[in-house]
mmCIF file of C-alpha atoms in Angstrom:
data_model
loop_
_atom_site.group_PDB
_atom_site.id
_atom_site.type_symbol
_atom_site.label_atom_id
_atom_site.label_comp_id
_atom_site.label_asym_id
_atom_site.label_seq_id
_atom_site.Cartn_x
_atom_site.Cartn_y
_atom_site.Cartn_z
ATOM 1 C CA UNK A 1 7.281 3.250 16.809
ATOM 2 C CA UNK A 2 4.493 2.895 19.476
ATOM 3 C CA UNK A 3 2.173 6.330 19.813
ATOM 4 C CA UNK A 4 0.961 6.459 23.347
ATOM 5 C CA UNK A 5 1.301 2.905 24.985
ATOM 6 C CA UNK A 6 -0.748 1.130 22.824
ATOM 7 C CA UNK A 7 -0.782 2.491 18.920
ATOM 8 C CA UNK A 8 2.105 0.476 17.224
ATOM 9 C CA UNK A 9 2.965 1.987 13.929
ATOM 10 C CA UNK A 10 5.457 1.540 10.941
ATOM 11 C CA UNK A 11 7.004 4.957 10.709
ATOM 12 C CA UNK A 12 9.682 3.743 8.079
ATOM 13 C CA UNK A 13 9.767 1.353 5.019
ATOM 14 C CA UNK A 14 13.119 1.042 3.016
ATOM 15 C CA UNK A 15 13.736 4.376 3.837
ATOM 16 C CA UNK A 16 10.173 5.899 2.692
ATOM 17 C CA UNK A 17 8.291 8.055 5.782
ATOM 18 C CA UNK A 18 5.096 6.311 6.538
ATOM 19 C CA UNK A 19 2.383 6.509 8.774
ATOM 20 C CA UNK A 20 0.893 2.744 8.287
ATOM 21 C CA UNK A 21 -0.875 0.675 11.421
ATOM 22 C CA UNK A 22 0.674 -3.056 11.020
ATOM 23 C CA UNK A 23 -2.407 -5.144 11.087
ATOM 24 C CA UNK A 24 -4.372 -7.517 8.965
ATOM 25 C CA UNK A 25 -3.775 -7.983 5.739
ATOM 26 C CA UNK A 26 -1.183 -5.376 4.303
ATOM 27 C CA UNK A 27 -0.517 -4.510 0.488
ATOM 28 C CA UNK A 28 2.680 -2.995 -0.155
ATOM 29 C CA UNK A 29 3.072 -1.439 -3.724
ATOM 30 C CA UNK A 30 6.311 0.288 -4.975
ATOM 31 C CA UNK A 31 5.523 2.545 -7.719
ATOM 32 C CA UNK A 32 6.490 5.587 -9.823
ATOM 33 C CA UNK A 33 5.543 8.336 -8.136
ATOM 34 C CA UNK A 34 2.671 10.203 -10.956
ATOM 35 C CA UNK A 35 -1.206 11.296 -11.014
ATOM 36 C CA UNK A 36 -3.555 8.190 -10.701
ATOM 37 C CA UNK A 37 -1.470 5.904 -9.180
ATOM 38 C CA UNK A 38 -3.212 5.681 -5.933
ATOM 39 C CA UNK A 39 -6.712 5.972 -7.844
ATOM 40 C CA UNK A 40 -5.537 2.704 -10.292
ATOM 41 C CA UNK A 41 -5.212 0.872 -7.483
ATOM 42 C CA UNK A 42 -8.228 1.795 -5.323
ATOM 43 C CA UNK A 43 -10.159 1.031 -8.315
ATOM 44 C CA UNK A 44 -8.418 -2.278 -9.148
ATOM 45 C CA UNK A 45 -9.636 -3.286 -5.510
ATOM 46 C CA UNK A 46 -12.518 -1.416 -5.742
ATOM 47 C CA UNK A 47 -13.880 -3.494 -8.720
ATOM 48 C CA UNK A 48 -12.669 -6.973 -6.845
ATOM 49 C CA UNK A 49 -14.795 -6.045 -3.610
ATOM 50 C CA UNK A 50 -11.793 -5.664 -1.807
ATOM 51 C CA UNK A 51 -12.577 -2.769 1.227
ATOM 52 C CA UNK A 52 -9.625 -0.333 2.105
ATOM 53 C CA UNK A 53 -9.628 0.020 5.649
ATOM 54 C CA UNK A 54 -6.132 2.336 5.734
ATOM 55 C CA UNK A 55 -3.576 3.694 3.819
ATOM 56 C CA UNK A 56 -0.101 5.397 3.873
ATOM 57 C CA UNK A 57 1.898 6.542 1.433
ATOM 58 C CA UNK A 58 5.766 7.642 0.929
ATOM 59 C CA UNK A 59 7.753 8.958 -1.421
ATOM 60 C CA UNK A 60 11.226 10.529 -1.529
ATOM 61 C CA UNK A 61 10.737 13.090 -4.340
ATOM 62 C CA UNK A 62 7.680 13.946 -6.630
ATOM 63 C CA UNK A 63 7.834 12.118 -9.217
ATOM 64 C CA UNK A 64 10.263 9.492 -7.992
ATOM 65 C CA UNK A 65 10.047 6.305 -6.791
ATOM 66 C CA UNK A 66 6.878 5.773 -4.156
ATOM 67 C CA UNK A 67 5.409 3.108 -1.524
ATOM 68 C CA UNK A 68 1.840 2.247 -0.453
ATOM 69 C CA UNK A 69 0.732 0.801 2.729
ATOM 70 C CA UNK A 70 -2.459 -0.395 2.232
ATOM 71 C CA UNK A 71 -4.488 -2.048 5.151
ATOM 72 C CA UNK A 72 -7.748 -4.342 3.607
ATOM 73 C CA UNK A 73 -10.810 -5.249 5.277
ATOM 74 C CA UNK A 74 -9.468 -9.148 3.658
ATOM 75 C CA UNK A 75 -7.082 -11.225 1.958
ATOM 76 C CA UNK A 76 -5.997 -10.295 -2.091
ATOM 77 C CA UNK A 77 -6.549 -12.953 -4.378
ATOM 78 C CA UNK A 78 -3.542 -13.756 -6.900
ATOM 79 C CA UNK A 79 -5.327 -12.812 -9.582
ATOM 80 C CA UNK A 80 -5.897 -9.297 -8.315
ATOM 81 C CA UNK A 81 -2.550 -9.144 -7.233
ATOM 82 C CA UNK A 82 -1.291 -9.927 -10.315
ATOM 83 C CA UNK A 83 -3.559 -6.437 -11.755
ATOM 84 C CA UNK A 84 -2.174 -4.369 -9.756
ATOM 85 C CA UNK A 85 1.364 -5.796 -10.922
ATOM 86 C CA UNK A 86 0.556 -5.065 -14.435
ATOM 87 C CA UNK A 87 -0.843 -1.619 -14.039
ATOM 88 C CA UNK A 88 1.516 1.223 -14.905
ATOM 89 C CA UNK A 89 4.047 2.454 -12.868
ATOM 90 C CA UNK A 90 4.323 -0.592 -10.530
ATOM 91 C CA UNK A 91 7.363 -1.600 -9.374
ATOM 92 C CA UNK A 92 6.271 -4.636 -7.031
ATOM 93 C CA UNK A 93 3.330 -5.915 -4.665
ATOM 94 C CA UNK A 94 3.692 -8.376 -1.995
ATOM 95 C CA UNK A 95 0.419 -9.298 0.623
ATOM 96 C CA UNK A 96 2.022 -9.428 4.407
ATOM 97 C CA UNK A 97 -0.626 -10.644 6.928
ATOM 98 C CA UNK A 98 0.218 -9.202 10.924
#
């Protein structure tokens, strides 16, 4: 969906409402849908120096299944990636660059 004439934005994801800009690096984390989950992983970036510069979320019921679009200032290492993998709830990760 394009806002305006110029504001591109990713409106769906797998079926999941979302708000997200598509630029620069993207993280995209499935997850359970419970309390903390979007604090574990500001905090797992937070501790790498990694800057979030946007973020939408989506879910299709509390408690069920959820997605993050997050936008970072710069690219995710593999090691971080895999931390966020291995933190609770996660479902999957993948780092798209726009």
């Amino acid at each position: 969906t394009v806002y305006g004439k110029h504001d591109p934005r990713i409106v769906l994801l797998d079926e999941y409402h979302v708000n997200a800009v598509p630029y620069g690096h993207i993280l995209l984390v499935y997850n359970d849908d419970r309390p903390g989950a979007i604090g574990t992983i500001g905090t797992i970036l937070g501790r790498n120096d990694i800057n979030i510069a946007d973020m939408s979320v989506g879910r299709f019921e509390p408690g069920g299944k959820a997605v993050m679009v997050i936008n970072v200032d710069s690219e995710v290492p593999k090691d971080v990636i895999g931390e966020i993998r291995s933190a609770p709830g996660i479902t999957f990760v993948k780092q798209v660059r726009l």
